[in-house]
Amino acid sequence: MITMENIIREGHPTLRKVAEEVTLPASEQDKETLSLMIDYVKNSQDPEVSEKYGLRPGIGLAAPQINVAKRMIAIHVVDEKGVQHSYALFNPKIMSHSVEKSYLTSGEGCLSVDRSVPGIVPRYARIRVKATNLDGEQIDIRLRGLLAVVFQHEIDHLNGIMFYDHINESNPFQEPENAIAIE
Ligand SMILES: OCN(O)CCCc1ccccc1
Ligand code: NI
């Protein structure tokens, strides 16, 4: 299983690399890695398991964070209605996005960043994503709200981008114009 020991931290060069496309159909090894990634994300949100193994809770994980420079992401979010949204994806690609922006009022964090970096992280409010899931099926989804934010955070990792790269240095809490605040 993946634990915090497997998660590399800022300063490690892999976090600043552009990850390689996964050759499809995915190899057994790539499928095993992605399966372990979604397990981590789910385990990290389980109070008992996360406590037992010292897992820092995360709503997503990107392969570069476990030092695998491949385009794989895992996301598990329980929305405000209690609905679970789970994605284990190869080669996710943002096909289009809104002009309108959104941001989490609480800011963002990262399992690879062992410090708090306060500030507003502007994201596209709505995105359309194409990818291939763990079962080898192509998906084409439209996202908004927290899910859209998490997908952008994870896809950024595949391009060597950290959430704080988006924070306005001179005024970290400057609200982007024409943006939706997500509580
Ligand atoms: O890359 C995943 N990760 O570092 C865990 C935290 C993910 C995350 C946290 C806040 C807003 C969006 C995404
Ligand atoms: Ni992160």
CSV table of C-alpha atoms and ligand atoms in Angstrom, one decimal:
chain,number,residue,atom,x,y,z
A,1,MET,CA,0.0,0.0,0.0
A,2,ILE,CA,1.1,3.6,-0.5
A,3,THR,CA,2.0,5.5,2.7
A,4,MET,CA,3.5,8.9,3.4
A,5,GLU,CA,7.0,7.4,3.0
A,6,ASN,CA,6.2,7.0,-0.7
A,7,ILE,CA,5.1,10.6,-1.3
A,8,ILE,CA,7.9,12.9,-2.4
A,9,ARG,CA,8.0,16.5,-1.1
A,10,GLU,CA,8.7,19.8,-2.8
A,11,GLY,CA,12.3,20.1,-3.9
A,12,HIS,CA,12.2,16.7,-5.4
A,13,PRO,CA,12.8,17.2,-9.2
A,14,THR,CA,10.1,14.8,-10.3
A,15,LEU,CA,7.5,17.3,-9.0
A,16,ARG,CA,8.7,19.8,-11.6
A,17,LYS,CA,8.8,17.4,-14.6
A,18,VAL,CA,6.2,17.0,-17.3
A,19,ALA,CA,4.9,13.4,-16.9
A,20,GLU,CA,4.8,11.0,-19.8
A,21,GLU,CA,1.7,9.7,-21.5
A,22,VAL,CA,0.8,6.2,-20.4
A,23,THR,CA,0.9,3.7,-23.3
A,24,LEU,CA,-2.6,2.2,-23.7
A,25,PRO,CA,-3.8,-0.4,-23.1
A,26,ALA,CA,-2.2,0.1,-19.8
A,27,SER,CA,0.4,-2.5,-18.6
A,28,GLU,CA,-0.3,-4.6,-15.5
A,29,GLN,CA,2.3,-2.5,-13.7
A,30,ASP,CA,0.6,0.8,-14.5
A,31,LYS,CA,-2.8,-0.6,-13.6
A,32,GLU,CA,-1.4,-1.8,-10.3
A,33,THR,CA,0.1,1.7,-9.6
A,34,LEU,CA,-3.1,3.5,-10.4
A,35,SER,CA,-5.1,1.0,-8.2
A,36,LEU,CA,-2.7,1.7,-5.3
A,37,MET,CA,-3.2,5.4,-5.8
A,38,ILE,CA,-6.9,5.3,-5.6
A,39,ASP,CA,-6.6,3.0,-2.5
A,40,TYR,CA,-4.4,5.7,-0.9
A,41,VAL,CA,-6.9,8.5,-1.5
A,42,LYS,CA,-9.8,6.4,-0.1
A,43,ASN,CA,-7.7,5.0,2.8
A,44,SER,CA,-6.5,8.5,3.7
A,45,GLN,CA,-10.1,9.6,4.1
A,46,ASP,CA,-11.0,6.7,6.4
A,47,PRO,CA,-10.5,7.8,10.1
A,48,GLU,CA,-9.3,4.4,11.3
A,49,VAL,CA,-7.0,3.4,8.4
A,50,SER,CA,-5.5,6.9,8.1
A,51,GLU,CA,-4.9,6.9,11.9
A,52,LYS,CA,-3.4,3.4,11.8
A,53,TYR,CA,-1.0,4.1,9.0
A,54,GLY,CA,-0.4,7.8,9.6
A,55,LEU,CA,-1.8,8.8,6.2
A,56,ARG,CA,-2.4,12.5,5.6
A,57,PRO,CA,-5.9,12.9,4.2
A,58,GLY,CA,-6.0,13.8,0.5
A,59,ILE,CA,-8.9,14.1,-2.0
A,60,GLY,CA,-6.6,13.4,-4.8
A,61,LEU,CA,-3.1,12.0,-5.8
A,62,ALA,CA,-1.0,12.3,-9.0
A,63,ALA,CA,1.6,9.7,-10.0
A,64,PRO,CA,4.5,12.2,-9.9
A,65,GLN,CA,3.8,12.5,-6.1
A,66,ILE,CA,5.0,8.9,-5.7
A,67,ASN,CA,7.9,9.5,-8.0
A,68,VAL,CA,6.3,8.0,-11.1
A,69,ALA,CA,6.5,10.5,-13.9
A,70,LYS,CA,3.4,9.2,-15.7
A,71,ARG,CA,0.1,10.8,-16.5
A,72,MET,CA,-2.1,9.0,-13.9
A,73,ILE,CA,-4.4,10.6,-11.3
A,74,ALA,CA,-6.7,9.3,-8.6
A,75,ILE,CA,-9.5,11.4,-7.1
A,76,HIS,CA,-12.1,10.5,-4.4
A,77,VAL,CA,-14.5,13.3,-3.3
A,78,VAL,CA,-17.7,13.0,-1.2
A,79,ASP,CA,-19.8,16.0,-2.3
A,80,GLU,CA,-22.2,18.1,-0.3
A,81,LYS,CA,-25.0,15.7,-0.9
A,82,GLY,CA,-22.8,12.8,0.4
A,83,VAL,CA,-22.4,11.3,-3.1
A,84,GLN,CA,-19.0,9.7,-3.6
A,85,HIS,CA,-17.1,10.6,-6.8
A,86,SER,CA,-14.2,8.3,-7.5
A,87,TYR,CA,-11.8,8.6,-10.5
A,88,ALA,CA,-8.7,6.5,-11.4
A,89,LEU,CA,-7.6,7.9,-14.7
A,90,PHE,CA,-4.9,7.5,-17.3
A,91,ASN,CA,-3.9,10.5,-19.5
A,92,PRO,CA,-6.5,13.0,-18.4
A,93,LYS,CA,-6.8,16.0,-20.7
A,94,ILE,CA,-8.7,19.3,-20.2
A,95,MET,CA,-10.5,19.6,-23.6
A,96,SER,CA,-12.2,23.0,-22.9
A,97,HIS,CA,-12.9,25.3,-20.0
A,98,SER,CA,-15.0,28.2,-18.9
A,99,VAL,CA,-13.7,31.8,-19.0
A,100,GLU,CA,-15.2,32.1,-15.6
A,101,LYS,CA,-12.9,31.2,-12.7
A,102,SER,CA,-13.6,29.7,-9.3
A,103,TYR,CA,-11.5,29.1,-6.1
A,104,LEU,CA,-11.7,27.5,-2.7
A,105,THR,CA,-12.1,30.1,-0.1
A,106,SER,CA,-10.0,28.0,2.2
A,107,GLY,CA,-7.1,27.9,-0.3
A,108,GLU,CA,-5.4,24.7,-1.3
A,109,GLY,CA,-2.9,22.3,0.2
A,110,CYS,CA,-0.8,19.5,-1.2
A,111,LEU,CA,0.5,16.1,0.2
A,112,SER,CA,3.9,17.0,-1.3
A,113,VAL,CA,4.0,20.4,0.5
A,114,ASP,CA,4.7,20.1,4.3
A,115,ARG,CA,3.8,23.7,5.0
A,116,SER,CA,0.8,25.9,4.8
A,117,VAL,CA,0.8,28.3,1.8
A,118,PRO,CA,-2.1,30.7,2.2
A,119,GLY,CA,-3.8,32.4,-0.7
A,120,ILE,CA,-6.4,32.2,-3.4
A,121,VAL,CA,-5.8,29.6,-6.1
A,122,PRO,CA,-7.7,30.7,-9.2
A,123,ARG,CA,-9.1,27.7,-11.2
A,124,TYR,CA,-11.4,27.4,-14.2
A,125,ALA,CA,-15.0,27.2,-12.8
A,126,ARG,CA,-16.0,24.5,-15.4
A,127,ILE,CA,-13.9,22.0,-17.4
A,128,ARG,CA,-14.4,19.2,-19.8
A,129,VAL,CA,-12.0,16.3,-19.3
A,130,LYS,CA,-11.3,13.3,-21.5
A,131,ALA,CA,-9.4,10.3,-20.1
A,132,THR,CA,-9.2,6.6,-19.9
A,133,ASN,CA,-10.2,4.8,-16.7
A,134,LEU,CA,-8.8,1.8,-14.9
A,135,ASP,CA,-11.1,-0.5,-16.9
A,136,GLY,CA,-9.7,0.9,-20.2
A,137,GLU,CA,-12.9,2.8,-21.0
A,138,GLN,CA,-12.7,6.4,-22.4
A,139,ILE,CA,-14.5,8.9,-20.4
A,140,ASP,CA,-15.6,12.4,-21.4
A,141,ILE,CA,-16.9,14.4,-18.4
A,142,ARG,CA,-17.9,18.0,-17.6
A,143,LEU,CA,-17.0,19.1,-14.1
A,144,ARG,CA,-17.7,22.1,-11.8
A,145,GLY,CA,-17.3,23.0,-8.1
A,146,LEU,CA,-14.8,21.2,-5.9
A,147,LEU,CA,-14.4,18.3,-8.4
A,148,ALA,CA,-13.3,20.8,-11.1
A,149,VAL,CA,-10.8,22.3,-8.6
A,150,VAL,CA,-9.3,18.9,-7.6
A,151,PHE,CA,-9.0,17.7,-11.2
A,152,GLN,CA,-7.1,20.9,-12.1
A,153,HIS,CA,-4.8,20.5,-9.1
A,154,GLU,CA,-4.0,16.9,-10.1
A,155,ILE,CA,-3.6,17.6,-13.8
A,156,ASP,CA,-1.2,20.5,-12.8
A,157,HIS,CA,1.0,17.9,-11.1
A,158,LEU,CA,1.3,16.0,-14.4
A,159,ASN,CA,2.7,19.3,-15.9
A,160,GLY,CA,5.1,20.0,-13.0
A,161,ILE,CA,2.9,22.8,-11.6
A,162,MET,CA,2.2,23.3,-7.9
A,163,PHE,CA,-0.9,25.0,-6.5
A,164,TYR,CA,1.0,27.9,-5.1
A,165,ASP,CA,2.3,28.7,-8.6
A,166,HIS,CA,-1.1,30.2,-9.2
A,167,ILE,CA,-1.2,32.4,-6.0
A,168,ASN,CA,-0.8,36.2,-6.6
A,169,GLU,CA,2.5,36.9,-4.9
A,170,SER,CA,1.9,40.6,-4.4
A,171,ASN,CA,-1.7,40.1,-3.1
A,172,PRO,CA,-2.4,36.4,-2.2
A,173,PHE,CA,-6.0,37.1,-1.2
A,174,GLN,CA,-6.9,39.2,-4.2
A,175,GLU,CA,-10.1,37.7,-5.5
A,176,PRO,CA,-9.9,37.0,-9.3
A,177,GLU,CA,-12.5,39.0,-11.1
A,178,ASN,CA,-15.5,37.1,-12.4
A,179,ALA,CA,-14.9,34.2,-10.1
A,180,ILE,CA,-17.1,31.9,-8.0
A,181,ALA,CA,-16.0,31.4,-4.3
A,182,ILE,CA,-16.4,27.8,-3.3
A,183,GLU,CA,-16.8,27.4,0.5
B,1,LIG,O1,-2.2,16.3,-5.4
B,1,LIG,C1,-3.0,15.9,-4.4
B,1,LIG,N1,-2.8,16.5,-3.2
B,1,LIG,O2,-1.6,17.0,-3.0
B,1,LIG,C2,-3.7,16.3,-2.1
B,1,LIG,C3,-4.6,17.6,-2.0
B,1,LIG,C4,-5.5,17.8,-3.1
B,1,LIG,C5,-6.2,19.1,-3.1
B,1,LIG,C6,-6.3,19.9,-2.0
B,1,LIG,C7,-7.0,21.1,-2.1
B,1,LIG,C8,-7.6,21.5,-3.3
B,1,LIG,C9,-7.5,20.7,-4.4
B,1,LIG,C10,-6.8,19.5,-4.3
B,2,NI,NI,-1.1,18.0,-4.7
